[in-house]
Amino acid sequence: MNQDPDESFLKELFARFLENRCSEEEIILLMEYAEKEEYREIFSEMINRVATEDHPAEEDLYAMHKEVIDGVAARITPPVPVRKEKTHRWLPYQVAAAVAFLLLAGGGWRWYSRSSSTSQVAKHTLAPAPANDAAPAGKKAILILANGASVTLDSVASGLLTQQGQTQIIQSAGGSLLYSSAAGAAAEPLYNSIITPRGGQYQVTLSDGTKVWLNAASTLRFPAAFTGAQRQVTLTGEAYFEVAKNADKPFLVTVNNLRVTVLGTSFNIMAYEDEAAVNTTLLDGAVKVTEGNNATLLQPGEQAQLGRQGNIRVMKHADLNAVMAWKNRLFWFEQDDIHTVMRQLSREYNIAVEIRGNIQRHFTGSIPRDVNVSTVLEVLEKTGGVHFTMNNGKIIVTP
C-alpha cells in the first residue's frame, strides 16, 4: 500500500466485497486496511449498517454464512448468487459476507458486531439440529412448588398454572413466569425453585416485581411472596437481576457463603461450580458483596470476584459486554483459552466435551448463540490451531 486511502475508497471497496465483485488482490488489500487501527471506526460503521438493515426471512443466512467464510478464507469467489434488484437493498448474502469479513480481518475484530444490531442475525429461525449436532439453548425450566410438585414449564400452556397461598403463578405466552401476589399473603413463606437444565434458559418476575433471567444449568430458590423484613433468594449457576426498588425491604441474594445485598439495582451473578470464581457485576445502582467478615461496596461497572480461597478481588472496569453476552444471546470471548470456551458451549448445548492434547490457542470474538453448535465450532476452527469432531453426542477437541 503506497498511500493512505480516503473514506470513499474504503466504502467502495467494501461495497464491492459485499456484492461479490472483489478480485483476490482486492480482498487481501481490504483485509490489510481493516487491521489498521486508524480505519476501525470507518469499518465498524459500514458493518453495523449492514447488520441493522432488514433482510428477507426466507433466506438461509447461516448456509450463506458458511459458504462465504469457506470461499473468502480460501481466497476464491464465494459460490452464493446475488439477486439483481432495481432498488438498493442489503441482501442476506451481504450480511453473511460482513460476518465473514470480521472473521478474516484479524484478531482485533469481532466475529459479529458488538452492537444490538446483532439481534438481526439472532432472530433468524433455525431448523431442528440435524443428527450429530446440537441446537442452541431454548426456554426450558422446571418449577418446583412448595409441596414438592414439579411443573415442566416448556411443556405447559400459557395462563394460570397454580396458586401458592395468595400468590398466582402465571405462565406468559412468550415463555416466562410471573408471580402475582395479592394483599394479605401468607405469613409463612412458601418456597419455590426454578431449575434450568443445560441447554435451557428462563425468565421469572417475582412477586415484588423483580425480574430474573436464569442462564443454563442454574437454580433460583425464592418465596412465592416476600413476607419478612428482607427479600431473600438463593442462586446457583448464573442469573441477571433487575431488582424492584423497596428501601424498606432490602433484596438479598445468597450464593454459598456469598451474600449480595441491594435496594434496587441491576446486576449479574455468575456462580458455576466449574468456574474459578463467583463474579458479581454491577450495571446500575449499588450492591454490597459480603463473604464472612469481608464486605465490599460495588459501584456501577465494577465486578467483585470471589475466589475459591474466600478472597474478594474488585475489578474497577469490568467488561460489561462480556458479562451480559449470555443474556443478549451471544458467546463473548476475550483471550479465553479452549477450556473456558468449551465450558460455555457445554452448558449452552447440553453436550459433553473432551479436550485432547495441549491447545495453546486463545480466542477473542463474539458469536450469536442462536445457531447450532456445528456453526460455532466451524467459526472457531477457522481461526486455526484447533479442530473439532462430533462423536456420539460428544465434542472431541484436538490441536
GROMACS .gro file of C-alpha atoms in nm:
model
  399
    1MET     CA    1   0.000   0.000   0.000
    2ASN     CA    2   0.174   0.312  -0.119
    3GLN     CA    3  -0.065   0.571   0.017
    4ASP     CA    4  -0.342   0.600   0.269
    5PRO     CA    5  -0.690   0.555   0.120
    6ASP     CA    6  -0.971   0.801   0.176
    7GLU     CA    7  -1.307   0.703   0.324
    8SER     CA    8  -1.487   0.694  -0.010
    9PHE     CA    9  -1.234   0.446  -0.148
   10LEU     CA   10  -1.277   0.214   0.153
   11LYS     CA   11  -1.656   0.229   0.125
   12GLU     CA   12  -1.644   0.148  -0.245
   13LEU     CA   13  -1.406  -0.144  -0.187
   14PHE     CA   14  -1.619  -0.279   0.098
   15ALA     CA   15  -1.935  -0.250  -0.114
   16ARG     CA   16  -1.762  -0.448  -0.388
   17PHE     CA   17  -1.674  -0.716  -0.134
   18LEU     CA   18  -2.035  -0.742  -0.016
   19GLU     CA   19  -2.157  -0.770  -0.374
   20ASN     CA   20  -1.909  -1.048  -0.459
   21ARG     CA   21  -1.722  -0.829  -0.709
   22CYS     CA   22  -1.376  -0.814  -0.545
   23SER     CA   23  -1.073  -0.974  -0.701
   24GLU     CA   24  -0.837  -1.185  -0.491
   25GLU     CA   25  -0.596  -0.890  -0.468
   26GLU     CA   26  -0.873  -0.651  -0.361
   27ILE     CA   27  -0.986  -0.886  -0.081
   28ILE     CA   28  -0.633  -0.908   0.055
   29LEU     CA   29  -0.597  -0.529   0.032
   30LEU     CA   30  -0.927  -0.477   0.216
   31MET     CA   31  -0.819  -0.709   0.498
   32GLU     CA   32  -0.491  -0.521   0.535
   33TYR     CA   33  -0.676  -0.190   0.572
   34ALA     CA   34  -0.921  -0.343   0.820
   35GLU     CA   35  -0.637  -0.447   1.052
   36LYS     CA   36  -0.516  -0.087   1.085
   37GLU     CA   37  -0.638   0.094   1.396
   38GLU     CA   38  -0.697   0.424   1.215
   39TYR     CA   39  -0.964   0.266   0.992
   40ARG     CA   40  -1.155   0.075   1.261
   41GLU     CA   41  -1.425   0.339   1.306
   42ILE     CA   42  -1.497   0.350   0.932
   43PHE     CA   43  -1.524  -0.027   0.905
   44SER     CA   44  -1.739  -0.051   1.220
   45GLU     CA   45  -1.985   0.199   1.075
   46MET     CA   46  -2.009   0.011   0.747
   47ILE     CA   47  -2.051  -0.330   0.911
   48ASN     CA   48  -2.314  -0.208   1.157
   49ARG     CA   49  -2.509  -0.056   0.870
   50VAL     CA   50  -2.526  -0.396   0.702
   51ALA     CA   51  -2.630  -0.570   1.025
   52THR     CA   52  -2.910  -0.327   1.108
   53GLU     CA   53  -3.088  -0.346   0.771
   54ASP     CA   54  -3.388  -0.578   0.734
   55HIS     CA   55  -3.345  -0.882   0.516
   56PRO     CA   56  -3.588  -1.145   0.382
   57ALA     CA   57  -3.677  -1.414   0.634
   58GLU     CA   58  -3.690  -1.690   0.376
   59GLU     CA   59  -3.318  -1.678   0.305
   60ASP     CA   60  -3.098  -1.929   0.487
   61LEU     CA   61  -2.848  -1.682   0.634
   62TYR     CA   62  -2.643  -1.945   0.810
   63ALA     CA   63  -2.592  -2.155   0.499
   64MET     CA   64  -2.479  -1.839   0.321
   65HIS     CA   65  -2.250  -1.751   0.610
   66LYS     CA   66  -2.081  -2.092   0.578
   67GLU     CA   67  -2.029  -2.061   0.205
   68VAL     CA   68  -1.895  -1.707   0.228
   69ILE     CA   69  -1.644  -1.799   0.500
   70ASP     CA   70  -1.531  -2.107   0.307
   71GLY     CA   71  -1.498  -1.909  -0.012
   72VAL     CA   72  -1.324  -1.599   0.116
   73ALA     CA   73  -1.096  -1.791   0.351
   74ALA     CA   74  -0.966  -1.981   0.050
   75ARG     CA   75  -0.939  -1.652  -0.145
   76ILE     CA   76  -1.184  -1.773  -0.407
   77THR     CA   77  -1.516  -1.637  -0.527
   78PRO     CA   78  -1.799  -1.740  -0.291
   79PRO     CA   79  -2.050  -1.956  -0.481
   80VAL     CA   80  -2.358  -1.776  -0.347
   81PRO     CA   81  -2.561  -1.597  -0.615
   82VAL     CA   82  -2.659  -1.234  -0.566
   83ARG     CA   83  -3.005  -1.133  -0.685
   84LYS     CA   84  -3.029  -0.833  -0.911
   85GLU     CA   85  -3.272  -0.566  -0.790
   86LYS     CA   86  -3.357  -0.225  -0.921
   87THR     CA   87  -3.366  -0.066  -0.577
   88HIS     CA   88  -3.067  -0.077  -0.345
   89ARG     CA   89  -3.104  -0.330  -0.063
   90TRP     CA   90  -2.871  -0.508   0.178
   91LEU     CA   91  -2.918  -0.875   0.091
   92PRO     CA   92  -2.881  -1.169   0.331
   93TYR     CA   93  -2.570  -1.263   0.134
   94GLN     CA   94  -2.422  -0.924   0.221
   95VAL     CA   95  -2.488  -0.976   0.592
   96ALA     CA   96  -2.318  -1.314   0.570
   97ALA     CA   97  -2.029  -1.157   0.382
   98ALA     CA   98  -1.990  -0.891   0.651
   99VAL     CA   99  -1.973  -1.167   0.912
  100ALA     CA  100  -1.706  -1.347   0.712
  101PHE     CA  101  -1.518  -1.019   0.675
  102LEU     CA  102  -1.500  -0.971   1.052
  103LEU     CA  103  -1.367  -1.323   1.100
  104LEU     CA  104  -1.099  -1.288   0.835
  105ALA     CA  105  -0.986  -0.934   0.911
  106GLY     CA  106  -0.775  -1.019   1.216
  107GLY     CA  107  -0.794  -1.095   1.586
  108GLY     CA  108  -0.883  -0.740   1.685
  109TRP     CA  109  -1.221  -0.760   1.509
  110ARG     CA  110  -1.537  -0.909   1.646
  111TRP     CA  111  -1.669  -1.203   1.451
  112TYR     CA  112  -2.007  -1.036   1.489
  113SER     CA  113  -2.088  -0.673   1.562
  114ARG     CA  114  -2.087  -0.563   1.927
  115SER     CA  115  -2.395  -0.350   1.877
  116SER     CA  116  -2.753  -0.452   1.945
  117SER     CA  117  -2.794  -0.492   1.571
  118THR     CA  118  -2.653  -0.843   1.614
  119SER     CA  119  -3.006  -0.946   1.710
  120GLN     CA  120  -3.097  -0.926   1.341
  121VAL     CA  121  -2.891  -1.240   1.296
  122ALA     CA  122  -3.006  -1.397   1.622
  123LYS     CA  123  -3.373  -1.363   1.529
  124HIS     CA  124  -3.335  -1.598   1.234
  125THR     CA  125  -3.545  -1.912   1.287
  126LEU     CA  126  -3.337  -2.226   1.290
  127ALA     CA  127  -3.439  -2.566   1.165
  128PRO     CA  128  -3.407  -2.852   1.415
  129ALA     CA  129  -3.049  -2.962   1.466
  130PRO     CA  130  -2.952  -3.250   1.237
  131ALA     CA  131  -2.811  -3.576   1.367
  132ASN     CA  132  -2.473  -3.543   1.538
  133ASP     CA  133  -2.535  -3.173   1.603
  134ALA     CA  134  -2.690  -2.976   1.889
  135ALA     CA  135  -2.946  -2.694   1.888
  136PRO     CA  136  -2.895  -2.379   2.098
  137ALA     CA  137  -3.048  -2.329   2.440
  138GLY     CA  138  -3.422  -2.272   2.445
  139LYS     CA  139  -3.677  -2.165   2.704
  140LYS     CA  140  -3.665  -2.472   2.926
  141ALA     CA  141  -3.710  -2.497   3.302
  142ILE     CA  142  -3.869  -2.698   3.579
  143LEU     CA  143  -4.069  -2.527   3.854
  144ILE     CA  144  -4.062  -2.696   4.195
  145LEU     CA  145  -4.354  -2.589   4.416
  146ALA     CA  146  -4.359  -2.567   4.796
  147ASN     CA  147  -4.532  -2.906   4.824
  148GLY     CA  148  -4.264  -3.075   4.612
  149ALA     CA  149  -4.473  -3.097   4.295
  150SER     CA  150  -4.286  -3.019   3.973
  151VAL     CA  151  -4.401  -2.844   3.655
  152THR     CA  152  -4.211  -2.868   3.327
  153LEU     CA  153  -4.259  -2.511   3.211
  154ASP     CA  154  -4.171  -2.560   2.846
  155SER     CA  155  -4.447  -2.820   2.804
  156VAL     CA  156  -4.743  -2.638   2.964
  157ALA     CA  157  -4.980  -2.386   2.810
  158SER     CA  158  -4.981  -2.019   2.897
  159GLY     CA  159  -5.215  -1.889   3.165
  160LEU     CA  160  -5.265  -1.956   3.535
  161LEU     CA  161  -5.055  -2.255   3.642
  162THR     CA  162  -5.136  -2.274   4.010
  163GLN     CA  163  -5.159  -2.071   4.329
  164GLN     CA  164  -4.925  -2.063   4.630
  165GLY     CA  165  -5.103  -1.900   4.923
  166GLN     CA  166  -5.232  -1.567   4.792
  167THR     CA  167  -4.986  -1.566   4.501
  168GLN     CA  168  -5.089  -1.665   4.150
  169ILE     CA  169  -4.826  -1.823   3.924
  170ILE     CA  170  -4.885  -1.734   3.561
  171GLN     CA  171  -4.709  -1.862   3.251
  172SER     CA  172  -4.688  -1.595   2.980
  173ALA     CA  173  -4.742  -1.668   2.613
  174GLY     CA  174  -4.381  -1.567   2.546
  175GLY     CA  175  -4.242  -1.832   2.777
  176SER     CA  176  -4.172  -1.658   3.108
  177LEU     CA  177  -4.313  -1.689   3.459
  178LEU     CA  178  -4.497  -1.423   3.662
  179TYR     CA  179  -4.571  -1.431   4.035
  180SER     CA  180  -4.867  -1.206   4.117
  181SER     CA  181  -4.914  -1.158   4.491
  182ALA     CA  182  -5.239  -1.029   4.640
  183ALA     CA  183  -5.270  -0.838   4.965
  184GLY     CA  184  -5.275  -1.050   5.277
  185ALA     CA  185  -5.014  -1.301   5.166
  186ALA     CA  186  -4.937  -1.590   5.399
  187ALA     CA  187  -4.717  -1.512   5.699
  188GLU     CA  188  -4.507  -1.824   5.641
  189PRO     CA  189  -4.313  -1.813   5.313
  190LEU     CA  190  -4.383  -2.085   5.058
  191TYR     CA  191  -4.056  -2.154   4.876
  192ASN     CA  192  -4.043  -2.235   4.507
  193SER     CA  193  -3.746  -2.317   4.285
  194ILE     CA  194  -3.686  -2.274   3.914
  195ILE     CA  195  -3.426  -2.506   3.764
  196THR     CA  196  -3.289  -2.456   3.413
  197PRO     CA  197  -3.116  -2.759   3.260
  198ARG     CA  198  -2.802  -2.749   3.050
  199GLY     CA  199  -2.933  -2.620   2.719
  200GLY     CA  200  -3.211  -2.414   2.879
  201GLN     CA  201  -3.280  -2.057   2.996
  202TYR     CA  202  -3.580  -1.890   3.160
  203GLN     CA  203  -3.709  -1.558   3.293
  204VAL     CA  204  -3.924  -1.507   3.602
  205THR     CA  205  -4.086  -1.200   3.755
  206LEU     CA  206  -4.101  -1.236   4.132
  207SER     CA  207  -4.392  -1.120   4.347
  208ASP     CA  208  -4.225  -0.784   4.424
  209GLY     CA  209  -4.172  -0.706   4.054
  210THR     CA  210  -3.805  -0.807   4.047
  211LYS     CA  211  -3.711  -0.966   3.714
  212VAL     CA  212  -3.461  -1.252   3.699
  213TRP     CA  213  -3.311  -1.412   3.389
  214LEU     CA  214  -3.160  -1.757   3.451
  215ASN     CA  215  -2.881  -1.892   3.235
  216ALA     CA  216  -2.839  -2.263   3.160
  217ALA     CA  217  -2.769  -2.509   3.444
  218SER     CA  218  -2.893  -2.269   3.712
  219THR     CA  219  -3.132  -2.278   4.008
  220LEU     CA  220  -3.317  -1.994   4.181
  221ARG     CA  221  -3.494  -2.061   4.513
  222PHE     CA  222  -3.735  -1.790   4.630
  223PRO     CA  223  -4.059  -1.740   4.827
  224ALA     CA  224  -4.383  -1.715   4.634
  225ALA     CA  225  -4.440  -1.390   4.827
  226PHE     CA  226  -4.187  -1.184   5.024
  227THR     CA  227  -4.325  -1.160   5.378
  228GLY     CA  228  -4.031  -1.077   5.606
  229ALA     CA  229  -3.801  -0.780   5.656
  230GLN     CA  230  -3.585  -0.889   5.363
  231ARG     CA  231  -3.644  -1.022   5.014
  232GLN     CA  232  -3.411  -1.320   5.012
  233VAL     CA  233  -3.336  -1.565   4.729
  234THR     CA  234  -3.072  -1.831   4.671
  235LEU     CA  235  -2.884  -1.885   4.344
  236THR     CA  236  -2.662  -2.147   4.188
  237GLY     CA  237  -2.534  -2.106   3.833
  238GLU     CA  238  -2.583  -1.767   3.667
  239ALA     CA  239  -2.857  -1.503   3.665
  240TYR     CA  240  -2.915  -1.140   3.580
  241PHE     CA  241  -3.132  -0.941   3.823
  242GLU     CA  242  -3.334  -0.622   3.778
  243VAL     CA  243  -3.442  -0.561   4.136
  244ALA     CA  244  -3.759  -0.366   4.212
  245LYS     CA  245  -3.686  -0.076   4.446
  246ASN     CA  246  -3.804  -0.100   4.805
  247ALA     CA  247  -3.596   0.096   5.056
  248ASP     CA  248  -3.777  -0.068   5.349
  249LYS     CA  249  -3.707  -0.424   5.235
  250PRO     CA  250  -3.355  -0.497   5.103
  251PHE     CA  251  -3.309  -0.765   4.838
  252LEU     CA  252  -3.058  -1.035   4.931
  253VAL     CA  253  -2.904  -1.299   4.702
  254THR     CA  254  -2.719  -1.587   4.868
  255VAL     CA  255  -2.463  -1.791   4.675
  256ASN     CA  256  -2.299  -2.046   4.904
  257ASN     CA  257  -2.118  -1.825   5.160
  258LEU     CA  258  -2.150  -1.510   4.948
  259ARG     CA  259  -2.426  -1.255   5.009
  260VAL     CA  260  -2.521  -0.973   4.773
  261THR     CA  261  -2.742  -0.704   4.929
  262VAL     CA  262  -2.926  -0.439   4.724
  263LEU     CA  263  -3.217  -0.196   4.745
  264GLY     CA  264  -3.292  -0.158   4.376
  265THR     CA  265  -3.041  -0.219   4.102
  266SER     CA  266  -2.929  -0.429   3.804
  267PHE     CA  267  -2.652  -0.683   3.839
  268ASN     CA  268  -2.529  -1.021   3.718
  269ILE     CA  269  -2.402  -1.311   3.929
  270MET     CA  270  -2.202  -1.594   3.773
  271ALA     CA  271  -2.153  -1.878   4.022
  272TYR     CA  272  -2.094  -2.200   3.832
  273GLU     CA  273  -1.908  -2.465   4.030
  274ASP     CA  274  -1.673  -2.539   3.741
  275GLU     CA  275  -1.556  -2.176   3.715
  276ALA     CA  276  -1.262  -2.037   3.912
  277ALA     CA  277  -1.456  -1.759   4.088
  278VAL     CA  278  -1.801  -1.628   4.171
  279ASN     CA  279  -1.837  -1.299   3.984
  280THR     CA  280  -2.085  -1.029   4.085
  281THR     CA  281  -2.103  -0.746   3.831
  282LEU     CA  282  -2.297  -0.425   3.891
  283LEU     CA  283  -2.460  -0.248   3.599
  284ASP     CA  284  -2.671   0.010   3.781
  285GLY     CA  285  -2.725   0.125   4.141
  286ALA     CA  286  -2.517  -0.012   4.427
  287VAL     CA  287  -2.468  -0.351   4.592
  288LYS     CA  288  -2.279  -0.480   4.892
  289VAL     CA  289  -2.096  -0.810   4.849
  290THR     CA  290  -2.023  -0.995   5.174
  291GLU     CA  291  -1.824  -1.312   5.241
  292GLY     CA  292  -1.763  -1.391   5.606
  293ASN     CA  293  -1.633  -1.073   5.767
  294ASN     CA  294  -1.532  -0.921   5.433
  295ALA     CA  295  -1.771  -0.669   5.277
  296THR     CA  296  -1.724  -0.474   4.955
  297LEU     CA  297  -1.947  -0.199   4.814
  298LEU     CA  298  -1.961  -0.200   4.434
  299GLN     CA  299  -2.018   0.093   4.203
  300PRO     CA  300  -2.166   0.061   3.850
  301GLY     CA  301  -1.920  -0.103   3.614
  302GLU     CA  302  -1.733  -0.287   3.890
  303GLN     CA  303  -1.705  -0.661   3.943
  304ALA     CA  304  -1.638  -0.850   4.267
  305GLN     CA  305  -1.458  -1.180   4.213
  306LEU     CA  306  -1.476  -1.429   4.499
  307GLY     CA  307  -1.201  -1.688   4.463
  308ARG     CA  308  -1.215  -2.045   4.590
  309GLN     CA  309  -0.994  -1.945   4.885
  310GLY     CA  310  -1.251  -1.689   5.004
  311ASN     CA  311  -1.068  -1.377   4.889
  312ILE     CA  312  -1.263  -1.095   4.718
  313ARG     CA  313  -1.097  -0.904   4.434
  314VAL     CA  314  -1.264  -0.599   4.276
  315MET     CA  315  -1.224  -0.512   3.908
  316LYS     CA  316  -1.288  -0.141   3.867
  317HIS     CA  317  -1.370  -0.160   3.496
  318ALA     CA  318  -1.543  -0.487   3.416
  319ASP     CA  319  -1.620  -0.576   3.056
  320LEU     CA  320  -1.999  -0.538   3.068
  321ASN     CA  321  -2.036  -0.660   2.710
  322ALA     CA  322  -1.874  -0.989   2.810
  323VAL     CA  323  -2.076  -1.016   3.132
  324MET     CA  324  -2.411  -0.958   2.961
  325ALA     CA  325  -2.335  -1.154   2.645
  326TRP     CA  326  -2.525  -1.465   2.758
  327LYS     CA  327  -2.843  -1.265   2.823
  328ASN     CA  328  -2.804  -1.092   2.486
  329ARG     CA  329  -2.772  -1.438   2.326
  330LEU     CA  330  -2.403  -1.409   2.241
  331PHE     CA  331  -2.087  -1.601   2.310
  332TRP     CA  332  -1.824  -1.342   2.401
  333PHE     CA  333  -1.458  -1.436   2.428
  334GLU     CA  334  -1.170  -1.214   2.544
  335GLN     CA  335  -0.842  -1.402   2.508
  336ASP     CA  336  -1.014  -1.708   2.655
  337ASP     CA  337  -0.846  -2.047   2.648
  338ILE     CA  338  -1.010  -2.353   2.499
  339HIS     CA  339  -1.128  -2.482   2.838
  340THR     CA  340  -1.318  -2.157   2.911
  341VAL     CA  341  -1.474  -2.158   2.564
  342MET     CA  342  -1.583  -2.521   2.581
  343ARG     CA  343  -1.739  -2.486   2.927
  344GLN     CA  344  -1.973  -2.225   2.781
  345LEU     CA  345  -2.058  -2.442   2.481
  346SER     CA  346  -2.118  -2.745   2.702
  347ARG     CA  347  -2.372  -2.556   2.915
  348GLU     CA  348  -2.542  -2.389   2.619
  349TYR     CA  349  -2.584  -2.702   2.408
  350ASN     CA  350  -2.606  -2.966   2.683
  351ILE     CA  351  -2.325  -3.160   2.524
  352ALA     CA  352  -2.021  -3.339   2.663
  353VAL     CA  353  -1.671  -3.217   2.576
  354GLU     CA  354  -1.338  -3.399   2.571
  355ILE     CA  355  -1.018  -3.198   2.516
  356ARG     CA  356  -0.721  -3.397   2.394
  357GLY     CA  357  -0.368  -3.263   2.378
  358ASN     CA  358  -0.221  -2.924   2.465
  359ILE     CA  359  -0.410  -2.648   2.284
  360GLN     CA  360  -0.241  -2.310   2.322
  361ARG     CA  361  -0.490  -2.111   2.113
  362HIS     CA  362  -0.676  -1.822   2.279
  363PHE     CA  363  -0.998  -1.679   2.138
  364THR     CA  364  -1.130  -1.324   2.108
  365GLY     CA  365  -1.463  -1.253   1.944
  366SER     CA  366  -1.839  -1.291   1.970
  367ILE     CA  367  -2.079  -1.533   1.801
  368PRO     CA  368  -2.460  -1.547   1.824
  369ARG     CA  369  -2.585  -1.829   2.047
  370ASP     CA  370  -2.893  -1.892   1.835
  371VAL     CA  371  -2.713  -2.124   1.596
  372ASN     CA  372  -2.641  -2.496   1.610
  373VAL     CA  373  -2.318  -2.598   1.778
  374SER     CA  374  -2.166  -2.707   1.446
  375THR     CA  375  -2.178  -2.346   1.325
  376VAL     CA  376  -1.997  -2.220   1.634
  377LEU     CA  377  -1.732  -2.491   1.605
  378GLU     CA  378  -1.680  -2.407   1.239
  379VAL     CA  379  -1.615  -2.041   1.318
  380LEU     CA  380  -1.372  -2.132   1.597
  381GLU     CA  381  -1.189  -2.383   1.378
  382LYS     CA  382  -1.144  -2.126   1.102
  383THR     CA  383  -0.915  -1.929   1.335
  384GLY     CA  384  -0.662  -2.213   1.322
  385GLY     CA  385  -0.484  -2.421   1.583
  386VAL     CA  386  -0.785  -2.623   1.695
  387HIS     CA  387  -1.003  -2.897   1.546
  388PHE     CA  388  -1.342  -3.035   1.648
  389THR     CA  389  -1.508  -3.371   1.590
  390MET     CA  390  -1.862  -3.468   1.689
  391ASN     CA  391  -1.877  -3.829   1.807
  392ASN     CA  392  -2.183  -3.987   1.970
  393GLY     CA  393  -2.307  -3.663   2.119
  394LYS     CA  394  -1.964  -3.553   2.240
  395ILE     CA  395  -1.733  -3.281   2.106
  396ILE     CA  396  -1.374  -3.404   2.071
  397VAL     CA  397  -1.124  -3.115   2.071
  398THR     CA  398  -0.773  -3.164   1.933
  399PRO     CA  399  -0.483  -2.936   1.827
   0.00000   0.00000   0.00000
